[in-house]
Coordinates of C-alpha atoms and ligand atoms in Angstrom, one line a residue:
Chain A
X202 CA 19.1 -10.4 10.7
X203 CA 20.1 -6.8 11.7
X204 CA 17.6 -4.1 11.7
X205 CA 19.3 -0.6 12.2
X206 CA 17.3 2.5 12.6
X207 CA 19.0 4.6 10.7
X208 CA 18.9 4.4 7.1
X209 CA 22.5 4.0 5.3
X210 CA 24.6 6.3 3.3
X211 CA 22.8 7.0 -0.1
X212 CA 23.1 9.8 -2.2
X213 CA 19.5 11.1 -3.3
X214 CA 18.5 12.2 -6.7
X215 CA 15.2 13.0 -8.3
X216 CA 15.1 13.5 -11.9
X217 CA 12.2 16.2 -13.0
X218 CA 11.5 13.9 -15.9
X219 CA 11.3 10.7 -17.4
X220 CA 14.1 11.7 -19.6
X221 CA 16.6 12.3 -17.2
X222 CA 15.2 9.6 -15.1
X223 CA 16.0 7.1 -18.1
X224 CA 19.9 9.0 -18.7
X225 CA 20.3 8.6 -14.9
X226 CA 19.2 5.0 -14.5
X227 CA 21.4 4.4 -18.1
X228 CA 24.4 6.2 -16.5
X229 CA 24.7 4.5 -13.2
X230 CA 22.1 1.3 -13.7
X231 CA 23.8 -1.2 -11.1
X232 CA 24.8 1.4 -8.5
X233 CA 20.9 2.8 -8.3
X234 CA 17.8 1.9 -6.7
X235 CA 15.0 3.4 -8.2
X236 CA 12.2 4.5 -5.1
X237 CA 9.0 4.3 -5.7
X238 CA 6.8 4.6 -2.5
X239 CA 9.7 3.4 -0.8
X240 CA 7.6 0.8 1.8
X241 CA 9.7 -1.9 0.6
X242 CA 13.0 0.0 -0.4
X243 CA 13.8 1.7 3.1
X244 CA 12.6 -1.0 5.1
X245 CA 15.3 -3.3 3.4
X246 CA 17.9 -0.6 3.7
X247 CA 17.3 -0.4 7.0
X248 CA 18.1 -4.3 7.3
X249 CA 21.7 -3.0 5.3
X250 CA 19.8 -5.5 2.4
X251 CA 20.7 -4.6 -1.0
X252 CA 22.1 -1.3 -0.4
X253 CA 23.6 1.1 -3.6
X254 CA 25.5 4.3 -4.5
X255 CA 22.2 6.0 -5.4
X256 CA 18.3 5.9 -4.5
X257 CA 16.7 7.7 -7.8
X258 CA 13.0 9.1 -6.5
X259 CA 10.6 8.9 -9.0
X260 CA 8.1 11.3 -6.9
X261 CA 9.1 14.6 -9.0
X262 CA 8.8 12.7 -13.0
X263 CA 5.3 14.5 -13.7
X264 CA 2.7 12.2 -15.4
X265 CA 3.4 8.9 -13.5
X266 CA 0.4 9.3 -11.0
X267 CA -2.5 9.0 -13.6
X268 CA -4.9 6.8 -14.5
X269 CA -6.1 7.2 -18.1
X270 CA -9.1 5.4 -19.8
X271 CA -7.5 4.3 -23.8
X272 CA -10.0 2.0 -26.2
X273 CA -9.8 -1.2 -24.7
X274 CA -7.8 -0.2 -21.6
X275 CA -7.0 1.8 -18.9
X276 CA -3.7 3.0 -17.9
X277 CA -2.1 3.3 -14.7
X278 CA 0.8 5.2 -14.2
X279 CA 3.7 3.3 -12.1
X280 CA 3.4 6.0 -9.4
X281 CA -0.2 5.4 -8.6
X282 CA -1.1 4.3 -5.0
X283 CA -2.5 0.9 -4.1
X284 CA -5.5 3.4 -2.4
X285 CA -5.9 5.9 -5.4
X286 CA -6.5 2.3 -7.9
X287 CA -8.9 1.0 -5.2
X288 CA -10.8 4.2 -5.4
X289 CA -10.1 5.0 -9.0
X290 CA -14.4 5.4 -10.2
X291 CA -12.9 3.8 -13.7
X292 CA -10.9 1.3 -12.4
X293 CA -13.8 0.0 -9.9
X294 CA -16.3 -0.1 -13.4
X295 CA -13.7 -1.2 -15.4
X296 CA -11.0 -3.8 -13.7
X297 CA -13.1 -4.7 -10.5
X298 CA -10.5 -7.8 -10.1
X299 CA -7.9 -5.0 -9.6
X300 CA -9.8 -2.7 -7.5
X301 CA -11.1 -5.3 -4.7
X302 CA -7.3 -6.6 -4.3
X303 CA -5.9 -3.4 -4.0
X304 CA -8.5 -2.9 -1.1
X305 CA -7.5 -5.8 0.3
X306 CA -3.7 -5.3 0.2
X307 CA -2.1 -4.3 3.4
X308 CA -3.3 -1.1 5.5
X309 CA -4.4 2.1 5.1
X310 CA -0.9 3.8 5.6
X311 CA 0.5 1.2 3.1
X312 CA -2.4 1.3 0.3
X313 CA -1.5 5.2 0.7
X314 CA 2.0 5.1 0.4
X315 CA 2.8 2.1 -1.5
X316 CA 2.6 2.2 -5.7
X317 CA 1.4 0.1 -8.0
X318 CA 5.0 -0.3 -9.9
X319 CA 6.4 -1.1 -6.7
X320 CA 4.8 -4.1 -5.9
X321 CA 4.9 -5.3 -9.6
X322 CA 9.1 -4.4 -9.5
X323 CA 9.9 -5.7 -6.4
X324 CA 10.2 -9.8 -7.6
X325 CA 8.8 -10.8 -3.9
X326 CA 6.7 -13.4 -4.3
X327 CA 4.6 -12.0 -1.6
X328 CA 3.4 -9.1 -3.7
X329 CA -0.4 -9.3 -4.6
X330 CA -0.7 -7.5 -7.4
X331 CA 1.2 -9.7 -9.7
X332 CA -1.2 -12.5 -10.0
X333 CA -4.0 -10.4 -10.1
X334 CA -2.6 -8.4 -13.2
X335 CA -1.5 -11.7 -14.1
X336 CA -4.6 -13.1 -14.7
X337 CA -6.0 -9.8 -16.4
X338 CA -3.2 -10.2 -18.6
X339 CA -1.7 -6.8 -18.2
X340 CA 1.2 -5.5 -19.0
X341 CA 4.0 -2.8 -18.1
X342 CA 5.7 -0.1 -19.8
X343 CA 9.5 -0.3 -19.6
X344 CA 11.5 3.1 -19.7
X345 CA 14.9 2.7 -20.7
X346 CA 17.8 4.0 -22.8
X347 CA 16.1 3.3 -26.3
X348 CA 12.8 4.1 -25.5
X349 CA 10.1 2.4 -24.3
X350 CA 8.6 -0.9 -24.9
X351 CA 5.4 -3.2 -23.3
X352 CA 6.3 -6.2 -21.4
X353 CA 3.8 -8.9 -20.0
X354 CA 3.2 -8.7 -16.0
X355 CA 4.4 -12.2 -16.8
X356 CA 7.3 -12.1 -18.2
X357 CA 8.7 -8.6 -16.4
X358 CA 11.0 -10.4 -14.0
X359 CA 12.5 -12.2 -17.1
X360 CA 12.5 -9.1 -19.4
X361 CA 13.4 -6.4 -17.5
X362 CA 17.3 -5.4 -17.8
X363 CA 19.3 -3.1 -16.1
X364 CA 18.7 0.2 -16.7
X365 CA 15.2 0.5 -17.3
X366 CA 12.3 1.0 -14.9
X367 CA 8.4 0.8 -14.9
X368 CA 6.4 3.3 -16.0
X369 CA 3.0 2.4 -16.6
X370 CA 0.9 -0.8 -16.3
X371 CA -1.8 -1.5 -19.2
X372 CA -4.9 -3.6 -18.0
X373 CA -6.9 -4.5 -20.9
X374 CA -10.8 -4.4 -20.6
X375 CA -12.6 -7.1 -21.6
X376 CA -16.5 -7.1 -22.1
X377 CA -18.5 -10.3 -20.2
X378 CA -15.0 -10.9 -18.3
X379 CA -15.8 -12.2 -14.9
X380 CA -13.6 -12.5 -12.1
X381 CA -13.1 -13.8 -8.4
X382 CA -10.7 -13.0 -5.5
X383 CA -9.2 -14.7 -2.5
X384 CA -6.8 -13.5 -0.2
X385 CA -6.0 -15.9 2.8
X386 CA -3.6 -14.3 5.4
X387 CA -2.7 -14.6 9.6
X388 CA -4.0 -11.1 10.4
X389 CA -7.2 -10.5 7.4
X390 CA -6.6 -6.8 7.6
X391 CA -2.6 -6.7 8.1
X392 CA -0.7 -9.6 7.1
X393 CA 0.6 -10.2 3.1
X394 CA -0.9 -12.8 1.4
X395 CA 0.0 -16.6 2.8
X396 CA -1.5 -17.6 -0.5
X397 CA -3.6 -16.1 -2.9
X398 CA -5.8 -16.9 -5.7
X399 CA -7.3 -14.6 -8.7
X400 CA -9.0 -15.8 -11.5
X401 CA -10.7 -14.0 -14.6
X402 CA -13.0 -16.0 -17.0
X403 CA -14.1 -15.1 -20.4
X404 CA -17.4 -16.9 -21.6
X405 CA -21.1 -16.8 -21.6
X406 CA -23.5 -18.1 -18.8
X407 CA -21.4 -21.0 -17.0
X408 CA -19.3 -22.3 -20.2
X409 CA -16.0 -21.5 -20.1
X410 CA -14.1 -20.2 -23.1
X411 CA -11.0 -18.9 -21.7
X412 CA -9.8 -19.1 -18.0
X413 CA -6.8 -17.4 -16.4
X414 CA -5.7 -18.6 -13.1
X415 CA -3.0 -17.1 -11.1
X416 CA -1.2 -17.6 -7.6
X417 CA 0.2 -15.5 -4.7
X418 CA 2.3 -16.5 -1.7
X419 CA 3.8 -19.5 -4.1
X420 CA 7.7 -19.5 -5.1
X421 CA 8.3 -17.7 -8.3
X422 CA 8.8 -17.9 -11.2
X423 CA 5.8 -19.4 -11.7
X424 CA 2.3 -18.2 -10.8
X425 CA -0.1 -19.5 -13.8
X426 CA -2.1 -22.3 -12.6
X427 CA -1.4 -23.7 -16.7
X428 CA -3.2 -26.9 -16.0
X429 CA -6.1 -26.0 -14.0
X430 CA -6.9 -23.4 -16.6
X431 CA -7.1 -26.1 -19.0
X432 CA -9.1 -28.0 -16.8
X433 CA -11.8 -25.3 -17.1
X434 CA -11.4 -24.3 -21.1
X435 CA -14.7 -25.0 -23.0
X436 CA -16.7 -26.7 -20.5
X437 CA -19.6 -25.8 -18.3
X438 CA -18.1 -24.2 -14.4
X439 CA -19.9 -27.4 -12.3
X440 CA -18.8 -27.4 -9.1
X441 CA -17.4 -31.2 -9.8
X442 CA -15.0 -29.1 -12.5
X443 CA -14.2 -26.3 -10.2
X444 CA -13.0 -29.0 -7.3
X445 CA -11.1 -30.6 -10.1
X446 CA -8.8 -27.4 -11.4
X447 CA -8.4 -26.4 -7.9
X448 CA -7.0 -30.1 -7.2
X449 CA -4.9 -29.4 -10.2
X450 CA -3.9 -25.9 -9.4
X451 CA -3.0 -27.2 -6.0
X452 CA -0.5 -29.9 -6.9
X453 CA 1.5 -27.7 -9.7
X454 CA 1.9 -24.7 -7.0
X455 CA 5.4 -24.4 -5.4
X456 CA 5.1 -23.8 -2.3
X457 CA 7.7 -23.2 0.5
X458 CA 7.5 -23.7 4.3
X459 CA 7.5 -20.6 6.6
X460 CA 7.6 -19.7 10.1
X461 CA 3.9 -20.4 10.3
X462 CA 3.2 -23.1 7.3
X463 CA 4.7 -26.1 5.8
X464 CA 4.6 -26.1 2.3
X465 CA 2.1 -28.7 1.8
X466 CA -0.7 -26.2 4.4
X467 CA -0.2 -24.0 1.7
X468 CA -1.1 -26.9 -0.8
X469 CA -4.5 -26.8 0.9
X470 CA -4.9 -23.4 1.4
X471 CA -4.5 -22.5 -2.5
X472 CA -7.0 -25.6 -3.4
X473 CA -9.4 -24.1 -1.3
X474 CA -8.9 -20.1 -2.5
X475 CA -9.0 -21.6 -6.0
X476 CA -12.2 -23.4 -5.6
X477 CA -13.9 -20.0 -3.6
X478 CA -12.5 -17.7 -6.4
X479 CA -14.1 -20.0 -9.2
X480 CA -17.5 -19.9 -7.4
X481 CA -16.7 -16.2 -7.0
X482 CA -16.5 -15.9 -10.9
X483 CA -19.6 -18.0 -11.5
X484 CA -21.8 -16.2 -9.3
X485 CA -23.7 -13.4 -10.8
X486 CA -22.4 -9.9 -10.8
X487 CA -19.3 -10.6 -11.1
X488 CA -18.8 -9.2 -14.3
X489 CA -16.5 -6.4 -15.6
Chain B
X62 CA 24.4 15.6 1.8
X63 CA 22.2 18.0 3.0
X64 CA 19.3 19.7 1.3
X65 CA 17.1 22.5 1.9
X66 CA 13.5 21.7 2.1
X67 CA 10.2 23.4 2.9
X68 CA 7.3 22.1 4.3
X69 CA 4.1 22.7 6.7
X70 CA 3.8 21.2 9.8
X71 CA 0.7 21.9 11.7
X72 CA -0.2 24.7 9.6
X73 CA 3.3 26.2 10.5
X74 CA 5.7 26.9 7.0
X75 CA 9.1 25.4 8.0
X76 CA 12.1 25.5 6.3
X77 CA 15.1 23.3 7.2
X78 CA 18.2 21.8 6.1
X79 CA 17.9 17.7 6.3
X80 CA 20.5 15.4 5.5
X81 CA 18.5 13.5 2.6
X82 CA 18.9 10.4 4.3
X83 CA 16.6 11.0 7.2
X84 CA 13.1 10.1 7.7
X85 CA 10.2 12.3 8.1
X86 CA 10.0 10.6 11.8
X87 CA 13.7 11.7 12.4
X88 CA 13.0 15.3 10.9
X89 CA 9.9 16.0 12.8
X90 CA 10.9 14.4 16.8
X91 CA 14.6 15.6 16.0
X92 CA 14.7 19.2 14.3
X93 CA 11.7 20.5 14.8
X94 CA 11.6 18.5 18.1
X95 CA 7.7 17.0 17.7
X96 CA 8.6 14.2 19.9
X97 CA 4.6 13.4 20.1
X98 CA 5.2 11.3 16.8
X99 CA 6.5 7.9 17.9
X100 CA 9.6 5.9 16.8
X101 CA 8.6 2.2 17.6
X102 CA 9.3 -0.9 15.4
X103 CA 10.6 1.5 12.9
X104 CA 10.1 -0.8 10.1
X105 CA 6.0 0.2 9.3
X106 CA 4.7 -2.6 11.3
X107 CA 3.4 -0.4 14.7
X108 CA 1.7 2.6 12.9
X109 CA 3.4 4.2 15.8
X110 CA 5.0 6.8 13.9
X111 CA 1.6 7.6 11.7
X112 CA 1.0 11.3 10.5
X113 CA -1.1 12.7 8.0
X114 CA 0.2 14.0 4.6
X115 CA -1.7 15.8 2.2
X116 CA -4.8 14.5 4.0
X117 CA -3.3 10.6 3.7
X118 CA -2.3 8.2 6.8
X119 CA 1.3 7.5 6.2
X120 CA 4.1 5.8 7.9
X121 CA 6.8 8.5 9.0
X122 CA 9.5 6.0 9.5
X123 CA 9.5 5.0 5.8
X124 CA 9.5 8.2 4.4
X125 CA 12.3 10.0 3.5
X126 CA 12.0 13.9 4.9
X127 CA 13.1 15.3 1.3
X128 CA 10.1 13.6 0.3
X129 CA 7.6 15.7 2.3
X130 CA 9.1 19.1 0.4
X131 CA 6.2 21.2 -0.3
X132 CA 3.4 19.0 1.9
X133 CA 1.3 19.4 4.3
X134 CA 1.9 17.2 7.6
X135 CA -0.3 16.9 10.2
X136 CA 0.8 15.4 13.7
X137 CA -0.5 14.3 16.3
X138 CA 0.4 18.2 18.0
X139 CA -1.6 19.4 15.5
X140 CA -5.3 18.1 16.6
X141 CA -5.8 19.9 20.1
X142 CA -7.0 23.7 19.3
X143 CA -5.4 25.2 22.9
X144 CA -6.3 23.6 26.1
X145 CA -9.4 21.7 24.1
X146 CA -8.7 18.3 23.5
X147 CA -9.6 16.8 19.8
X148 CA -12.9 15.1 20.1
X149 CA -11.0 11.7 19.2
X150 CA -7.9 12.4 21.7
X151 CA -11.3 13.6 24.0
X152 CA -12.8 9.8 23.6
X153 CA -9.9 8.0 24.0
X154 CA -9.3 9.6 27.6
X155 CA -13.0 9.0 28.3
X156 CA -12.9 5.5 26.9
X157 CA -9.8 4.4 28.8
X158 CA -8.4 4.1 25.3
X159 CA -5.4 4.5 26.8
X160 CA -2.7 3.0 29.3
X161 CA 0.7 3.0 28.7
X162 CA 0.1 6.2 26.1
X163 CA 2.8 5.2 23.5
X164 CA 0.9 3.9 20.6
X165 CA -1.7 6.6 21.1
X166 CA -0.9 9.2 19.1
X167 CA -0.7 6.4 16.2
X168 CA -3.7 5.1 16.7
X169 CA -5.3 8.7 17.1
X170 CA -3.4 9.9 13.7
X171 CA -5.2 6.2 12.1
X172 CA -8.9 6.7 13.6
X173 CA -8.3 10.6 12.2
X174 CA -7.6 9.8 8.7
X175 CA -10.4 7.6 8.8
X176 CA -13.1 9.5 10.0
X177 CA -12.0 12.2 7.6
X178 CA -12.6 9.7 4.6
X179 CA -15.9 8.1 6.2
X180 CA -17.3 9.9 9.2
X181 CA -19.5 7.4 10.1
X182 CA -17.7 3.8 9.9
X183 CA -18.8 0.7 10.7
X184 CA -16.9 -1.5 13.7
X185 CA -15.9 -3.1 10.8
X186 CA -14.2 -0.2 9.2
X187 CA -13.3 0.7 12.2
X188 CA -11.0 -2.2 12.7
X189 CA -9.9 -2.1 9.2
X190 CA -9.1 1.8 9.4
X191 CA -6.1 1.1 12.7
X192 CA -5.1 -2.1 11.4
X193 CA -1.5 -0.9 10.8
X194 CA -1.1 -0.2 14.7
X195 CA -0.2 -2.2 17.4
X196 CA -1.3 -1.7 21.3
X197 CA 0.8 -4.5 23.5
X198 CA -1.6 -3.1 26.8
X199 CA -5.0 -1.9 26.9
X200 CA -6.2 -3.9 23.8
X201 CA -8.3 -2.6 21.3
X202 CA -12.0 -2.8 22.6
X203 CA -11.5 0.5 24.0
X204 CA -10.2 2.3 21.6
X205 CA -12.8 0.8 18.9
X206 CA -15.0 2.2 21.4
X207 CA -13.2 5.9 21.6
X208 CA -13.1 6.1 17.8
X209 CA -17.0 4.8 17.7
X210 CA -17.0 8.2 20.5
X211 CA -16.1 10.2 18.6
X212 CA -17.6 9.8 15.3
X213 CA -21.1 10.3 17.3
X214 CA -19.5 13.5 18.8
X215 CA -18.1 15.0 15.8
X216 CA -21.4 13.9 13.8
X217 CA -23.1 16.5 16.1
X218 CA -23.8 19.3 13.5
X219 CA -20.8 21.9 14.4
X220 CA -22.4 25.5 15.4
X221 CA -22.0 27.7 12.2
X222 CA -20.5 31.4 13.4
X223 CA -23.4 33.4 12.9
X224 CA -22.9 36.5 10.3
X225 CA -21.6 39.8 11.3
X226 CA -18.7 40.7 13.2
X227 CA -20.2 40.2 16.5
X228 CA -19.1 36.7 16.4
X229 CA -15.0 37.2 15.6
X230 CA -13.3 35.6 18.0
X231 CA -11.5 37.5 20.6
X232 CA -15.2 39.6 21.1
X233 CA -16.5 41.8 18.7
X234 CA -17.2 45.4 20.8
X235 CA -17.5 48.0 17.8
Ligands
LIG170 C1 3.6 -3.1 7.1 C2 3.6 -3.5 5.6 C3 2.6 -4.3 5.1 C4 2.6 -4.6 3.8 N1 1.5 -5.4 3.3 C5 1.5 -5.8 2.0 C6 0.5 -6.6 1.5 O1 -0.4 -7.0 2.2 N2 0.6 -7.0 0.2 C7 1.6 -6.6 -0.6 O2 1.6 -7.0 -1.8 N3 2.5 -5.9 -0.2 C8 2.6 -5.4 1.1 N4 3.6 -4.6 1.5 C9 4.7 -4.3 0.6 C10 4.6 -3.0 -0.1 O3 4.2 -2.0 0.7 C11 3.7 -3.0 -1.4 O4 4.1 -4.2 -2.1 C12 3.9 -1.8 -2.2 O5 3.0 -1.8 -3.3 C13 5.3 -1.5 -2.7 O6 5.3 -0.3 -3.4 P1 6.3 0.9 -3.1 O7 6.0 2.0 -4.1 O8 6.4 1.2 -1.7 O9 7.7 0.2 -3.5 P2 9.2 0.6 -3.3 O10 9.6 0.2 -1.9 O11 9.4 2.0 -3.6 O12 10.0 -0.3 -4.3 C14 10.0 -1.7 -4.2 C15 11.0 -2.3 -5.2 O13 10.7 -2.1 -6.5 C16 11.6 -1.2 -7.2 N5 10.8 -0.3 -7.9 C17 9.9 0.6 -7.4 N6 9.3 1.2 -8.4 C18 9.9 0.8 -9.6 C19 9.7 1.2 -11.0 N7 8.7 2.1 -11.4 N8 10.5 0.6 -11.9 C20 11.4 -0.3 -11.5 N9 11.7 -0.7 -10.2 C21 10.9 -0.1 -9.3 C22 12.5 -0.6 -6.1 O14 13.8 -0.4 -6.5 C23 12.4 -1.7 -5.0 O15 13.4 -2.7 -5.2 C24 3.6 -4.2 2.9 C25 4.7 -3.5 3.4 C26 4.7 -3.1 4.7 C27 5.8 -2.3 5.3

């Protein structure tokens, strides 16, 4: 693979609002990339990967770097750091699922540079956000010609069309909702995910009622752990159980071999950041 | 296509015309000739190139230039007031911090951004806060050790200038 040190020819544009950002992206959607905090953008332009006509900024639309508290959610504009959402006072009381893997994602030049629509746009399956607002069943805002309208985290790879771009992410808050958190990577403090696990269960004491399990560092499209979560459903969190959906969750995963991994370490390595995110939930204070 | 852009660079206003293609790394080591800002891997994986932006560790190589319109940067030219080292660049030459120099003024960028957020980090934190750079000679026990330096040093309450103009600097004879 190449890796050049300058970037390529582009012409630059940044729209001073969403409006013209939408009749840009409309005009000229499959000769634009749309930048966000560019960490993963210019990289691959330097590798000559993916390269278009135009790189439409979003930096100068006002209004897509807040985070607002609505009934039953808070709202985080597409433009918000990794670091500013790990910070965030609301987002710590409110989504603490969200909060600890932001601080866990990368470094601190990336967490300060890199935005949460970013990692949800970019379709790698190494971005760690995904599962986590996955499993808080989030969703995103999508800006396009005719509007807007609200897409699962899901199903935004199979949704999104050309011509319309992120613009906010919706995590609902749920009372009693507890949560756990693994990351498993080469270098803790550097590396992306090898795998990753984040779970959020709704219930009272150590029964179940609804469970939501999903996966990072597995091939996409899927990252729901479907069968594990059934696993868990309606009965009491014993560690017998949690072993059990972690088994589960460990033989549905795709997993693909890397320069460091064969596909079936990785098996292993999700059982096992299942089974500690489970005992993550079910330990107290891990509410909210 | 070039663009005019204005921005401050070590408390100096600059205005310049940059080709809306290039990096903040390109624009500050080749226009305005700050060559103390590192090009390494080039591809954010060295923290070599690390300045500070509106207070913020970033990665110079992945930033456009255009982008830093109307910001603040701080480099790594920025930190010594005169002839008087920066208590952290001041601990990593005590420390032996340094050898072969290149990743240093990354590293002291890193360990500057973090002890402005939390001035009195842990080893821990520490670690955490120059995780995005990469020394291939000294190793990083010494410069864990600078950074721990200098957070004692710059702990040390600073000497308030006392009121009344006897105290200006550059003498105060009335
Ligand atoms: C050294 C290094 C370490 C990293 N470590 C991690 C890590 O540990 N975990 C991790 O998850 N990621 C990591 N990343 C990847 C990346 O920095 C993050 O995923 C980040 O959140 C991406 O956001 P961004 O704003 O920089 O995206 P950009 O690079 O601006 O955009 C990424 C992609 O999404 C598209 N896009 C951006 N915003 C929108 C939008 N609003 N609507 C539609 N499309 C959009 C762009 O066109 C592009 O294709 C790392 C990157 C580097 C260089």
């Amino acid at each position: 693979m190449y890796y050049y040190r300058r970037l390529p020819q582009f012409e630059y544009v940044a729209p001073g609002s969403l409006k013209e950002a939408a009749s840009f992206l409309q005009a000229h959607p499959r000769e634009t990339r749309v930048m966000a905090g560019g960490t993963i953008l210019l990289h691959r332009m330097k590798e000559r990967i993916g390269v278009k006509k135009y790189v439409m900024s979003l930096k100068a639309v006002p209004g897509l770097d807040a985070i607002d508290k609505a009934p039953g959610q808070v709202k985080i504009g597409s433009m918000v750091t990794i670091q500013t959402i790990a910070d965030a006072p609301v987002v710590r009381r409110q989504c603490g699922l969200l909060a600890a893997a932001c601080q866990m994602l990368g470094t601190p030049q990336i967490r300060s540079m890199g935005t949460i629509g970013g990692n949800v746009a970019c379709n790698l399956a190494t971005a760690e956000i995904v599962p986590v607002l996955i499993a808080l069943d989030a969703q995103a805002t999508l800006a396009g010609a005719k509007g807007s309208r609200t897409v699962s985290v899901e199903e935004l790879y199979r949704e999104v069309r050309d011509g319309e771009f992120v613009t906010e992410i919706l995590v609902p808050v749920k009372a009693g909702q507890a949560w756990g958190y693994e990351k498993w990577a080469m270098r803790k403090r550097f590396d992306y995910a090898t795998v990753s696990a984040a779970v959020a269960i709704a219930g009272t004491g150590r029964v179940c009622k609804d469970a939501k399990i999903a996966l990072g560092g597995v091939t996409l499209p899927t990252r729901r752990a479907r069968r594990a979560e059934e696993i868990l459903k309606g009965r009491s969190l014993t560690n017998r159980l949690i072993v059990e959906a972690a088994e589960a969750a460990a033989e549905d995963a795709r997993t693909g071999a890397d320069i460091h991994f064969t596909a079936e370490y990785k098996k292993e390595l999700i059982k096992v950041m299942v089974s500690r995110a489970l005992k993550q939930a079910v330990s107290p204070g891990k509410e909210g | 296509m070039k663009q005019e852009m204005e921005f401050t660079v070590n408390g100096e206003h600059y205005t310049v015309r940059v080709d809306t293609r290039r990096t903040l790394l390109e624009v500050l080591r080749e226009t305005l000739g700050l060559t103390g800002t590192k090009e390494m891997c080039n591809k954010g994986d060295c923290g070599g190139c690390t300045v500070i932006m509106d207070g913020k560790p970033i990665l110079s190589c992945l930033t456009l230039a255009i982008e830093a319109q109307g910001k603040e940067i701080l480099t790594i030219e920025g930190l010594a007031d005169g002839y008087t080292l920066h208590p952290i660049q001041q601990a990593f030459v005590e420390s032996g911090a340094i050898q072969c120099g290149y990743c240093t003024p990354g590293f002291i960028m890193s360990a500057k951004a973090l002890l402005d957020r939390n001035p009195h980090p842990t080893e821990d934190q520490i670690k955490e806060g120059i995780a995005n750079n990469i020394c291939r000679c000294t190793g990083y026990v010494q410069i864990v050790e600078a950074i721990q330096a200098a957070a004692r040093t710059m702990k040390r309450p600073v000497k308030r200038p006392m009121k009344g103009p006897s105290r200006k600097p550059g003498g105060g004879k009335q």
